[in-house]
């Protein structure tokens, strides 16, 4: 039903009536709209006259249009399908619920009677508008119009071309199908959707019958779609063309890089190819250059661990290591630490592979073995640049560890990462790489091990009481802090979390300060267990206990904690 005539009052006039906009500002905004077009509400916000919240509040008060917070609503995916994605994006709307023949739509601009008329004709239903912020509506569109529908459309369009499995020698044909519009659309859609969903990697895997496409989101792989196998040659060729790789070479692995813009995001893609019995498997690592870095307080540290870590990163010199397996968030932790201590008074230099985030006041160097820039050579050059703080992306060999230790002993604060299971194991790893025990003991200030656990979805989480035998086996009573009952949470699964029960990740940590007792053990080449036992006597709390504490706070689940800490001591 169209808005009644009395409700077609201009948004600007309503904002003026509420004292949120001046007549002069309205005239300026209308002039801007006349010159460049666009929605008047967007122009008001872009010129800094009002906020999204101001507009929503005014529409609710003067028009009786109900405001909704989409993040607090569970939306039925079947209702979303009533509006095609192209129309939802064009009019900035998302279906919320349906009752009989009335469809309630969350709209950025509920005064747009032309959009309402268009949507009524397309659905054959009466439209009941509610108002929500543009940020929330666009997030909901990205979430609900998932990869499956849009990618399947692109795959069907490409499949109509009837590509067969191409012989290796037909390079011209490979080039042609890689440059075909349907193939370009399919690959672009695949990447764009992965970026929207926050995927860290895209896996493209040939099978006997299909081409399997999977996204890694929150550390877990999830199958997105399985287009026909005959699209393999076109998809692989298109991606290799984008990365400037040899499309005819299928027998050896290749590595490449793609830089592209997805919406308003600059995305750096690292491509790796691997020959398999069914053809080339591709993995694309997605690095969003515009990702906002988390502060240390938002990363999951306990108050005590954060206090100790802050003290370490403000030391004038020494070596601080962060350990954990690949994908455990080590580099993100070091970036947050550098962000905390960087200033115009300090010369901070990093050498990384790859440079994942661009940081203010920090000089970042990209490893490039082709021109001789390795971690070791780059670190030598950095030491001639009068640095205060150095970050080495990873200590991989004897030469790098030797230079890093010497730098730490000669007045520099050095951050780096290692691949070990726990904090105490990092000492043995350094000694295995040829470092002298007394130099390790003298240079180390602290070692932190970490993992990432998935957070329980806020929309579908519910409390439950764990069985008594599980409580006893995990020794949860000592974490209760005086509470008598143990209540945990789990996610039931909903559209917001794609029925996984989880949304987002947070870190769990163990921090090993290097005190005199630990130094003595390092010099004596004591075992990792001996170092850990000594640390426990000084109040050290391990990864699993930190994770169980997070589960008791309702942040994650026991299953997640046990999954990521199964190889460490409790």
XYZ file of C-alpha atoms in Angstrom, residues 170 242 334 474 483:
5
model
C 45.314 -25.748 -26.624
C 44.428 -12.555 -13.301
C 51.936 -8.457 17.017
C 37.923 -31.025 33.136
C 29.787 -19.754 42.091
